[in-house]
Amino acid sequence: MVRVRFAPSPTGYLHVGGARTALFNWLFARKMNGKFILRIEDTDLERSSEEFEFLILDSLRWCGLDWDEGPDIGGDHGPYRQSERNKLGIYQNYAKKLIDLKKAYYAVHDLENPKEVILKTFEWPENYFKKGHDVTIKFKVEEGETSFNDLLKGKMKFSNDIFDDLVIIKSNGFPTYNFAVVVDDYLMKITHVIRGEDHLSNTPKQIMIYQAFGWELPEFMHIPLILGRDRSPLSKRHGGTSINYFREQGYLSKALMNYLAILGWSVEEEIFDYKDKIENFSLNSISNKSVIFDYQKLEWLNGKHLRKMEIEDLFGIFHNWLLNFRKDDAFILENHNKDYIMKVMEICREKVNTLVQLLEMVKPFLIDEYEYSEEYIKSFISETRSLEILKKALDDFKDKEFKNIEDIRTLLENVAKELEIKKRVVFQIIRGALLGKLITPGLFESIKVLGKNRTIQRLKRTIEIGGSWLKNVSP
């Protein structure tokens, strides 16, 4: 059975590169009816934190990447944690087996210069330990070379003389990364190690340890890193890089995972739900070429998903996003029924790509005391007949009923015709009067959603406020 793992360290937020690695492992496991294992590698006590672990797990769940096994926590599978496994003595026991095989040794470090090893021994150096010397366990690197076949890069060969003996158990009793990874992958029966190519230099070290135990190697595959525009590894200097950042900025999980999927995976379609493409996935379809993270392309793709989904689903996502990331704005939904809000969202989503942009677009529909943009105020003041336009529109809306978009169009076109003012000018003055700004959903669609009563109230409000703008203008 195929068994793969994703093994993040809880020393920071989940990077989009890590999420893509998790996605490819998840897709491969699902395609092969295998298992996707989640393992938290938290043996770096100084840098690891429970807060980052929580955020990583939360991000994976948001991405839709569920894992298959782990310690039972309240009826649910938690991840494996190396810190918990360390308490069981797993790594120390295997390190001692290597000592018994003369493949590793106790290293006694100098008191004044801890980096210097003053004694190598296969017996526990009790006297030195009592005197306060740091004692580590080191793996002996033999002469020769280490080679393996990478599923993406082909035959890889490393000369062993570029490596010093490897610390496998630190003086605090915790295993080092390369040792814990091998022991855990072996015990968890991992068949394929699919990870970023930044781990390529670790692989020969890990293979030496596998071979020292006489264990069968898993298949290795190292994926090119995601790069920024300057072709250096994607980092904060390029922009936001964490899953949490994109969540806060109002990206949809399906859209982000769709985008990460096409960064290195050859798929015929460009816009899709990754869960619908499980059967199309294969390791052979992953490219060995570097990929550039394009923020504009992601935003465009997010807009496509945002407009494609069912409006009720979008409402639920938008509501949850407000509660989690824009609590100060969540109140805007309180005084309106769901049907009205969904109608507003339906027309607003046509002109936005993210939930942040959607929020700014829907706000004026949901707040009666909406603000007017400087751009609109200047436009209102510069058009000497602004009040005349609004008063004429107000009178017509009071006297007439409108049942559809065409009725509204006809009414506003008649305002322009009777006043002998260009339609563009009339429409912009009315648009800003109703929503406070000049960039909005379609004017006729906006009026249809607002309804006659709200439209009249907003025209009155702007006539009153607009009069004060004109009074403050010097003659």
Short mmCIF file of C-alpha atoms in Angstrom, two decimals:
data_model
loop_
_atom_site.label_atom_id
_atom_site.label_comp_id
_atom_site.label_asym_id
_atom_site.label_seq_id
_atom_site.Cartn_x
_atom_site.Cartn_y
_atom_site.Cartn_z
CA MET A 1 0.00 0.00 0.00
CA VAL A 2 1.18 3.52 -0.82
CA ARG A 3 1.88 5.50 2.34
CA VAL A 4 3.04 9.11 2.15
CA ARG A 5 3.51 11.80 4.74
CA PHE A 6 3.59 15.54 5.20
CA ALA A 7 5.86 16.55 8.06
CA PRO A 8 5.89 20.27 8.87
CA SER A 9 7.83 21.87 11.71
CA PRO A 10 5.70 24.12 13.95
CA THR A 11 8.17 27.00 13.76
CA GLY A 12 6.05 29.31 11.60
CA TYR A 13 2.94 29.58 9.46
CA LEU A 14 2.21 27.01 6.76
CA HIS A 15 3.98 28.28 3.62
CA VAL A 16 2.23 27.90 0.26
CA GLY A 17 5.19 25.77 -0.83
CA GLY A 18 4.52 23.41 2.05
CA ALA A 19 0.81 23.37 1.22
CA ARG A 20 1.62 22.41 -2.39
CA THR A 21 3.86 19.58 -1.17
CA ALA A 22 1.04 18.40 1.12
CA LEU A 23 -1.40 18.63 -1.81
CA PHE A 24 0.74 16.47 -4.11
CA ASN A 25 1.19 13.87 -1.37
CA TRP A 26 -2.55 13.93 -0.63
CA LEU A 27 -3.50 13.56 -4.29
CA PHE A 28 -1.09 10.65 -4.74
CA ALA A 29 -2.41 8.86 -1.66
CA ARG A 30 -6.02 9.31 -2.75
CA LYS A 31 -5.27 8.23 -6.32
CA MET A 32 -3.53 5.06 -5.13
CA ASN A 33 -6.06 4.30 -2.36
CA GLY A 34 -3.20 4.73 0.07
CA LYS A 35 -2.65 6.64 3.31
CA PHE A 36 -1.75 10.28 3.89
CA ILE A 37 0.08 10.68 7.21
CA LEU A 38 0.56 13.95 9.09
CA ARG A 39 3.59 14.17 11.36
CA ILE A 40 4.59 17.24 13.36
CA GLU A 41 8.39 17.47 13.57
CA ASP A 42 8.75 19.47 16.77
CA THR A 43 12.07 18.34 18.19
CA ASP A 44 13.47 21.87 17.86
CA LEU A 45 12.33 22.93 21.32
CA GLU A 46 13.46 26.55 21.07
CA ARG A 47 11.62 27.35 17.83
CA SER A 48 8.59 25.05 17.96
CA SER A 49 5.32 26.29 19.46
CA GLU A 50 1.82 24.97 20.05
CA GLU A 51 0.42 28.14 18.48
CA PHE A 52 2.12 27.47 15.16
CA GLU A 53 1.09 23.81 15.28
CA PHE A 54 -2.54 24.87 15.74
CA LEU A 55 -2.29 27.29 12.82
CA ILE A 56 -0.72 24.64 10.58
CA LEU A 57 -3.45 22.11 11.38
CA ASP A 58 -6.12 24.76 10.90
CA SER A 59 -4.62 25.73 7.55
CA LEU A 60 -4.51 22.11 6.35
CA ARG A 61 -8.15 21.62 7.30
CA TRP A 62 -9.05 24.84 5.47
CA CYS A 63 -7.19 23.53 2.42
CA GLY A 64 -9.28 20.35 2.60
CA LEU A 65 -6.27 18.08 3.17
CA ASP A 66 -7.47 15.51 5.68
CA TRP A 67 -5.04 12.96 7.09
CA ASP A 68 -5.72 9.29 7.68
CA GLU A 69 -4.21 8.17 10.94
CA GLY A 70 -2.57 9.28 14.13
CA PRO A 71 -3.13 9.23 17.91
CA ASP A 72 -6.81 9.21 18.79
CA ILE A 73 -7.92 12.55 20.24
CA GLY A 74 -11.56 12.67 21.23
CA GLY A 75 -12.58 10.29 18.48
CA ASP A 76 -10.54 12.15 15.87
CA HIS A 77 -7.06 11.49 14.54
CA GLY A 78 -4.52 13.99 15.73
CA PRO A 79 -1.15 14.17 14.01
CA TYR A 80 1.88 12.20 15.11
CA ARG A 81 4.28 14.40 17.11
CA GLN A 82 7.95 13.65 17.36
CA SER A 83 8.13 15.24 20.81
CA GLU A 84 5.58 12.71 22.09
CA ARG A 85 7.34 9.83 20.37
CA ASN A 86 10.62 10.98 21.90
CA LYS A 87 9.14 10.52 25.38
CA LEU A 88 8.66 6.86 24.53
CA GLY A 89 12.40 6.49 23.97
CA ILE A 90 11.93 5.43 20.34
CA TYR A 91 14.80 7.42 18.86
CA GLN A 92 17.24 6.73 21.69
CA ASN A 93 16.62 2.98 21.41
CA TYR A 94 17.37 2.99 17.70
CA ALA A 95 20.46 5.15 18.23
CA LYS A 96 21.74 2.60 20.74
CA LYS A 97 21.20 -0.15 18.16
CA LEU A 98 23.52 1.73 15.83
CA ILE A 99 26.08 1.97 18.64
CA ASP A 100 25.83 -1.78 19.16
CA LEU A 101 26.44 -2.20 15.42
CA LYS A 102 29.47 0.12 15.72
CA LYS A 103 27.75 2.42 13.23
CA ALA A 104 27.45 5.24 15.78
CA TYR A 105 29.25 6.32 18.94
CA TYR A 106 29.00 8.53 22.00
CA ALA A 107 30.78 11.83 21.44
CA VAL A 108 32.09 13.68 24.50
CA HIS A 109 32.36 17.43 23.94
CA ASP A 110 34.91 19.77 25.46
CA LEU A 111 33.68 21.84 28.40
CA GLU A 112 35.11 25.12 27.13
CA ASN A 113 34.60 24.49 23.41
CA PRO A 114 31.41 22.42 23.06
CA LYS A 115 31.91 21.99 19.30
CA GLU A 116 35.15 20.08 19.87
CA VAL A 117 34.84 16.33 20.47
CA ILE A 118 37.46 15.05 22.93
CA LEU A 119 36.39 11.40 23.13
CA LYS A 120 34.61 8.89 20.89
CA THR A 121 33.39 5.73 22.60
CA PHE A 122 30.90 2.90 22.24
CA GLU A 123 30.38 2.82 26.02
CA TRP A 124 28.32 5.37 27.93
CA PRO A 125 30.87 7.94 29.27
CA GLU A 126 29.40 8.20 32.75
CA ASN A 127 32.34 10.05 34.33
CA TYR A 128 32.44 12.74 31.66
CA PHE A 129 28.67 13.15 31.84
CA LYS A 130 28.84 13.68 35.62
CA LYS A 131 31.52 16.31 35.14
CA GLY A 132 29.13 18.33 32.97
CA HIS A 133 30.37 17.45 29.49
CA ASP A 134 27.81 17.46 26.69
CA VAL A 135 27.40 13.95 25.32
CA THR A 136 25.84 13.39 21.91
CA ILE A 137 25.44 10.32 19.73
CA LYS A 138 27.06 10.60 16.32
CA PHE A 139 26.57 8.47 13.24
CA LYS A 140 29.77 7.35 11.49
CA VAL A 141 29.92 8.42 7.85
CA GLU A 142 31.77 5.75 5.90
CA GLU A 143 34.00 6.39 2.90
CA GLY A 144 32.58 6.02 -0.58
CA GLU A 145 29.50 7.47 -2.19
CA THR A 146 25.75 7.44 -1.72
CA SER A 147 23.40 7.27 -4.68
CA PHE A 148 19.69 6.91 -5.27
CA ASN A 149 17.13 7.28 -8.02
CA ASP A 150 14.97 10.36 -7.69
CA LEU A 151 11.55 9.89 -9.33
CA LEU A 152 11.76 13.40 -10.79
CA LYS A 153 15.47 14.10 -11.20
CA GLY A 154 16.79 10.66 -12.05
CA LYS A 155 20.08 9.21 -10.79
CA MET A 156 21.60 11.26 -7.93
CA LYS A 157 25.11 10.62 -6.57
CA PHE A 158 26.91 12.17 -3.60
CA SER A 159 30.47 11.68 -2.35
CA ASN A 160 30.41 10.80 1.34
CA ASP A 161 33.54 12.82 2.06
CA ILE A 162 31.51 16.04 1.89
CA PHE A 163 29.75 15.00 5.10
CA ASP A 164 31.09 15.00 8.65
CA ASP A 165 29.86 12.41 11.14
CA LEU A 166 26.22 13.20 11.87
CA VAL A 167 24.82 14.06 15.28
CA ILE A 168 21.74 11.87 15.63
CA ILE A 169 20.94 12.41 19.33
CA LYS A 170 21.60 15.87 20.80
CA SER A 171 22.95 16.45 24.30
CA ASN A 172 19.40 17.19 25.52
CA GLY A 173 18.31 13.69 24.49
CA PHE A 174 16.27 14.81 21.48
CA PRO A 175 16.93 13.38 18.01
CA THR A 176 18.17 15.52 15.16
CA TYR A 177 16.01 16.03 12.10
CA ASN A 178 17.74 13.57 9.78
CA PHE A 179 17.69 10.74 12.30
CA ALA A 180 14.12 11.19 13.53
CA VAL A 181 12.87 11.37 9.93
CA VAL A 182 14.44 8.03 9.03
CA VAL A 183 13.20 6.23 12.14
CA ASP A 184 9.69 7.61 11.77
CA ASP A 185 9.46 6.96 8.03
CA TYR A 186 10.59 3.39 8.62
CA LEU A 187 8.22 2.71 11.51
CA MET A 188 5.32 4.40 9.71
CA LYS A 189 6.06 2.30 6.61
CA ILE A 190 6.33 5.33 4.35
CA THR A 191 6.70 4.13 0.76
CA HIS A 192 7.23 7.48 -0.99
CA VAL A 193 8.98 10.60 0.32
CA ILE A 194 7.69 13.48 -1.81
CA ARG A 195 9.12 16.81 -0.71
CA GLY A 196 10.73 20.06 -1.83
CA GLU A 197 14.16 20.00 -3.45
CA ASP A 198 15.54 22.04 -0.54
CA HIS A 199 15.70 18.64 1.22
CA LEU A 200 17.84 17.10 -1.52
CA SER A 201 21.07 17.54 0.46
CA ASN A 202 19.50 15.73 3.43
CA THR A 203 18.62 12.65 1.43
CA PRO A 204 22.09 11.04 1.22
CA LYS A 205 22.50 11.48 4.99
CA GLN A 206 19.18 9.75 5.55
CA ILE A 207 20.00 6.98 3.10
CA MET A 208 23.25 6.23 4.98
CA ILE A 209 21.19 5.70 8.13
CA TYR A 210 18.70 3.46 6.28
CA GLN A 211 21.58 1.39 4.96
CA ALA A 212 23.24 1.15 8.37
CA PHE A 213 20.09 -0.50 9.72
CA GLY A 214 19.68 -2.62 6.61
CA TRP A 215 16.25 -1.12 5.96
CA GLU A 216 14.59 -0.89 2.56
CA LEU A 217 14.60 2.62 1.11
CA PRO A 218 11.39 4.46 0.23
CA GLU A 219 11.08 6.11 -3.17
CA PHE A 220 12.32 9.71 -3.16
CA MET A 221 10.97 12.61 -5.18
CA HIS A 222 12.19 16.20 -4.82
CA ILE A 223 9.98 18.91 -6.30
CA PRO A 224 11.35 22.28 -7.50
CA LEU A 225 10.63 25.13 -5.11
CA ILE A 226 8.11 27.88 -5.79
CA LEU A 227 10.01 31.02 -6.77
CA GLY A 228 9.35 34.75 -6.69
CA ARG A 229 9.64 37.07 -9.69
CA ASP A 230 13.40 37.40 -9.12
CA ARG A 231 13.68 33.59 -9.32
CA SER A 232 14.75 33.25 -5.70
CA PRO A 233 12.71 31.02 -3.34
CA LEU A 234 9.37 32.65 -2.58
CA SER A 235 9.63 34.64 0.65
CA LYS A 236 8.11 37.60 2.46
CA ARG A 237 10.06 40.06 0.35
CA HIS A 238 7.91 38.98 -2.60
CA GLY A 239 4.65 39.34 -0.69
CA GLY A 240 2.47 37.19 1.56
CA THR A 241 3.50 33.53 1.52
CA SER A 242 1.49 31.76 4.21
CA ILE A 243 -1.87 30.05 3.88
CA ASN A 244 -3.04 32.24 6.74
CA TYR A 245 -2.15 35.38 4.77
CA PHE A 246 -4.24 34.35 1.78
CA ARG A 247 -7.13 33.40 4.06
CA GLU A 248 -7.03 36.86 5.65
CA GLN A 249 -6.92 38.49 2.23
CA GLY A 250 -10.13 36.75 1.27
CA TYR A 251 -8.99 33.99 -1.05
CA LEU A 252 -11.06 30.84 -1.40
CA SER A 253 -9.47 27.54 -0.42
CA LYS A 254 -10.51 25.85 -3.67
CA ALA A 255 -9.01 28.67 -5.71
CA LEU A 256 -5.72 28.71 -3.82
CA MET A 257 -5.38 24.93 -4.03
CA ASN A 258 -6.32 25.07 -7.72
CA TYR A 259 -3.50 27.56 -8.26
CA LEU A 260 -0.96 25.58 -6.23
CA ALA A 261 -1.92 22.46 -8.18
CA ILE A 262 -1.06 24.02 -11.55
CA LEU A 263 2.30 25.23 -10.19
CA GLY A 264 4.20 22.20 -11.36
CA TRP A 265 1.41 19.77 -12.25
CA SER A 266 0.44 19.42 -15.89
CA VAL A 267 -3.35 19.53 -16.10
CA GLU A 268 -5.38 20.13 -19.25
CA GLU A 269 -7.85 22.48 -17.55
CA GLU A 270 -6.83 25.65 -15.75
CA ILE A 271 -9.83 26.15 -13.47
CA PHE A 272 -10.98 23.15 -11.46
CA ASP A 273 -11.72 21.70 -8.04
CA TYR A 274 -8.62 19.67 -7.16
CA LYS A 275 -10.76 16.99 -5.52
CA ASP A 276 -12.37 16.32 -8.90
CA LYS A 277 -8.94 15.65 -10.41
CA ILE A 278 -7.71 12.84 -8.17
CA GLU A 279 -7.94 10.25 -10.95
CA ASN A 280 -5.94 12.51 -13.28
CA PHE A 281 -3.02 12.82 -10.87
CA SER A 282 0.23 10.96 -11.31
CA LEU A 283 3.78 11.59 -10.17
CA ASN A 284 4.85 11.49 -13.82
CA SER A 285 2.75 14.59 -14.50
CA ILE A 286 4.80 16.73 -12.08
CA SER A 287 7.31 18.99 -13.80
CA ASN A 288 10.97 19.34 -12.87
CA LYS A 289 10.97 22.98 -14.03
CA SER A 290 10.98 25.91 -11.63
CA VAL A 291 7.66 27.74 -11.18
CA ILE A 292 7.01 31.42 -10.49
CA PHE A 293 4.31 32.48 -8.03
CA ASP A 294 2.13 35.02 -9.84
CA TYR A 295 -0.05 36.96 -7.40
CA GLN A 296 -2.11 38.53 -10.20
CA LYS A 297 -2.81 35.14 -11.75
CA LEU A 298 -3.94 33.81 -8.38
CA GLU A 299 -6.28 36.77 -7.88
CA TRP A 300 -7.75 36.31 -11.36
CA LEU A 301 -8.30 32.60 -10.73
CA ASN A 302 -9.85 33.34 -7.34
CA GLY A 303 -12.34 35.65 -9.03
CA LYS A 304 -13.29 32.86 -11.42
CA HIS A 305 -14.02 30.51 -8.52
CA LEU A 306 -15.86 33.24 -6.62
CA ARG A 307 -18.25 33.84 -9.53
CA LYS A 308 -18.64 30.15 -10.30
CA MET A 309 -19.81 28.90 -6.91
CA GLU A 310 -23.38 28.75 -5.64
CA ILE A 311 -24.34 32.08 -4.10
CA GLU A 312 -25.54 30.45 -0.88
CA ASP A 313 -22.17 28.72 -0.49
CA LEU A 314 -20.44 32.04 -1.07
CA PHE A 315 -22.65 33.67 1.55
CA GLY A 316 -21.59 31.05 4.12
CA ILE A 317 -17.90 31.46 3.28
CA PHE A 318 -18.19 35.26 3.36
CA HIS A 319 -19.99 35.21 6.71
CA ASN A 320 -17.38 32.91 8.29
CA TRP A 321 -14.56 34.99 6.85
CA LEU A 322 -16.02 38.15 8.42
CA LEU A 323 -16.32 36.46 11.81
CA ASN A 324 -12.75 35.14 11.66
CA PHE A 325 -10.85 37.96 10.01
CA ARG A 326 -13.03 41.10 9.87
CA LYS A 327 -14.93 41.07 13.16
CA ASP A 328 -15.36 44.85 13.11
CA ASP A 329 -17.28 44.55 9.84
CA ALA A 330 -19.38 41.49 10.69
CA PHE A 331 -22.16 43.75 11.98
CA ILE A 332 -23.10 44.78 8.43
CA LEU A 333 -25.00 41.52 7.98
CA GLU A 334 -27.04 41.84 11.16
CA ASN A 335 -29.87 44.12 10.05
CA HIS A 336 -30.63 42.53 6.71
CA ASN A 337 -32.28 39.30 5.70
CA LYS A 338 -30.23 36.64 3.98
CA ASP A 339 -32.10 36.89 0.67
CA TYR A 340 -31.32 40.60 0.32
CA ILE A 341 -27.65 40.06 1.19
CA MET A 342 -27.35 37.26 -1.37
CA LYS A 343 -28.90 39.46 -4.06
CA VAL A 344 -26.35 42.14 -3.22
CA MET A 345 -23.51 39.62 -3.34
CA GLU A 346 -24.75 38.24 -6.65
CA ILE A 347 -24.29 41.55 -8.46
CA CYS A 348 -21.20 42.64 -6.51
CA ARG A 349 -19.16 39.51 -7.18
CA GLU A 350 -19.15 40.25 -10.90
CA LYS A 351 -16.60 43.02 -10.32
CA VAL A 352 -14.38 41.58 -7.57
CA ASN A 353 -11.82 38.82 -7.16
CA THR A 354 -11.42 38.43 -3.38
CA LEU A 355 -13.57 38.57 -0.26
CA VAL A 356 -11.78 41.76 0.79
CA GLN A 357 -12.88 43.39 -2.46
CA LEU A 358 -16.35 41.90 -2.07
CA LEU A 359 -16.65 43.42 1.40
CA GLU A 360 -15.86 46.90 0.07
CA MET A 361 -18.35 46.43 -2.75
CA VAL A 362 -21.26 45.20 -0.61
CA LYS A 363 -20.78 47.59 2.30
CA PRO A 364 -22.70 50.57 0.81
CA PHE A 365 -25.69 48.30 0.13
CA LEU A 366 -25.83 47.25 3.78
CA ILE A 367 -25.02 50.51 5.58
CA ASP A 368 -27.49 53.39 5.34
CA GLU A 369 -24.95 55.90 6.65
CA TYR A 370 -22.47 55.08 3.91
CA GLU A 371 -19.56 57.42 3.21
CA TYR A 372 -18.98 59.32 -0.02
CA SER A 373 -15.64 58.98 -1.75
CA GLU A 374 -13.57 62.07 -2.46
CA GLU A 375 -13.74 61.22 -6.14
CA TYR A 376 -17.54 61.34 -6.08
CA ILE A 377 -17.69 64.56 -4.06
CA LYS A 378 -15.38 66.27 -6.56
CA SER A 379 -17.45 64.93 -9.44
CA PHE A 380 -20.65 66.13 -7.75
CA ILE A 381 -19.27 69.62 -7.16
CA SER A 382 -17.81 69.97 -10.66
CA GLU A 383 -21.12 69.03 -12.28
CA THR A 384 -23.15 72.24 -11.74
CA ARG A 385 -26.46 70.49 -12.30
CA SER A 386 -25.91 67.62 -9.84
CA LEU A 387 -28.78 68.61 -7.54
CA GLU A 388 -31.06 69.08 -10.54
CA ILE A 389 -30.24 65.56 -11.76
CA LEU A 390 -30.94 64.00 -8.35
CA LYS A 391 -34.18 65.90 -7.81
CA LYS A 392 -35.46 64.93 -11.25
CA ALA A 393 -34.55 61.28 -10.60
CA LEU A 394 -36.20 61.45 -7.18
CA ASP A 395 -39.45 62.78 -8.63
CA ASP A 396 -39.50 60.11 -11.33
CA PHE A 397 -38.82 57.29 -8.89
CA LYS A 398 -41.62 58.55 -6.63
CA ASP A 399 -44.13 58.63 -9.45
CA LYS A 400 -43.25 55.45 -11.31
CA GLU A 401 -42.93 51.77 -10.60
CA PHE A 402 -40.17 49.55 -12.00
CA LYS A 403 -40.43 45.81 -12.31
CA ASN A 404 -37.25 45.02 -14.20
CA ILE A 405 -33.90 46.32 -15.37
CA GLU A 406 -35.31 47.79 -18.57
CA ASP A 407 -37.82 49.91 -16.65
CA ILE A 408 -34.95 51.39 -14.63
CA ARG A 409 -32.86 51.98 -17.71
CA THR A 410 -35.73 53.78 -19.43
CA LEU A 411 -36.42 55.94 -16.39
CA LEU A 412 -32.79 57.10 -16.07
CA GLU A 413 -32.37 57.62 -19.79
CA ASN A 414 -35.46 59.85 -19.71
CA VAL A 415 -33.88 61.90 -16.91
CA ALA A 416 -30.86 62.54 -19.14
CA LYS A 417 -33.04 63.25 -22.17
CA GLU A 418 -35.37 65.72 -20.43
CA LEU A 419 -32.50 67.58 -18.78
CA GLU A 420 -30.44 67.41 -21.98
CA ILE A 421 -27.41 66.09 -20.10
CA LYS A 422 -25.18 63.24 -21.28
CA LYS A 423 -26.31 59.86 -19.97
CA ARG A 424 -22.81 59.09 -18.66
CA VAL A 425 -22.91 62.16 -16.43
CA VAL A 426 -26.43 61.46 -15.17
CA PHE A 427 -25.64 57.83 -14.43
CA GLN A 428 -22.45 58.66 -12.51
CA ILE A 429 -24.12 61.33 -10.36
CA ILE A 430 -26.91 58.91 -9.46
CA ARG A 431 -24.52 55.99 -8.96
CA GLY A 432 -22.48 57.89 -6.38
CA ALA A 433 -25.63 59.22 -4.72
CA LEU A 434 -26.92 55.71 -4.10
CA LEU A 435 -23.66 53.98 -3.10
CA GLY A 436 -21.18 56.72 -2.27
CA LYS A 437 -18.63 55.91 -4.97
CA LEU A 438 -18.17 55.71 -8.71
CA ILE A 439 -17.03 52.09 -8.96
CA THR A 440 -20.00 49.88 -8.19
CA PRO A 441 -21.91 46.99 -9.70
CA GLY A 442 -24.09 47.89 -12.70
CA LEU A 443 -26.24 50.94 -11.88
CA PHE A 444 -29.52 49.45 -13.08
CA GLU A 445 -28.84 46.15 -11.28
CA SER A 446 -27.91 48.06 -8.11
CA ILE A 447 -31.18 50.02 -8.13
CA LYS A 448 -33.14 46.81 -8.74
CA VAL A 449 -31.55 45.19 -5.68
CA LEU A 450 -31.84 48.30 -3.49
CA GLY A 451 -35.54 48.57 -4.32
CA LYS A 452 -37.67 51.67 -4.69
CA ASN A 453 -37.79 52.72 -1.03
CA ARG A 454 -34.04 52.50 -0.42
CA THR A 455 -33.36 54.26 -3.71
CA ILE A 456 -35.63 57.16 -2.77
CA GLN A 457 -34.15 57.44 0.74
CA ARG A 458 -30.62 57.54 -0.63
CA LEU A 459 -31.44 60.15 -3.26
CA LYS A 460 -32.95 62.35 -0.54
CA ARG A 461 -29.91 61.85 1.68
CA THR A 462 -27.48 62.86 -1.05
CA ILE A 463 -29.57 65.89 -2.07
CA GLU A 464 -29.41 67.11 1.52
CA ILE A 465 -25.70 66.40 2.02
CA GLY A 466 -24.78 67.51 -1.49
CA GLY A 467 -26.35 70.89 -0.89
CA SER A 468 -23.88 71.50 1.93
CA TRP A 469 -20.96 70.52 -0.36
CA LEU A 470 -22.00 73.15 -2.84
CA LYS A 471 -22.40 75.83 -0.15
CA ASN A 472 -18.84 75.25 1.02
CA VAL A 473 -17.43 75.82 -2.44
CA SER A 474 -16.06 79.36 -2.87
CA PRO A 475 -17.84 81.33 -5.61
#
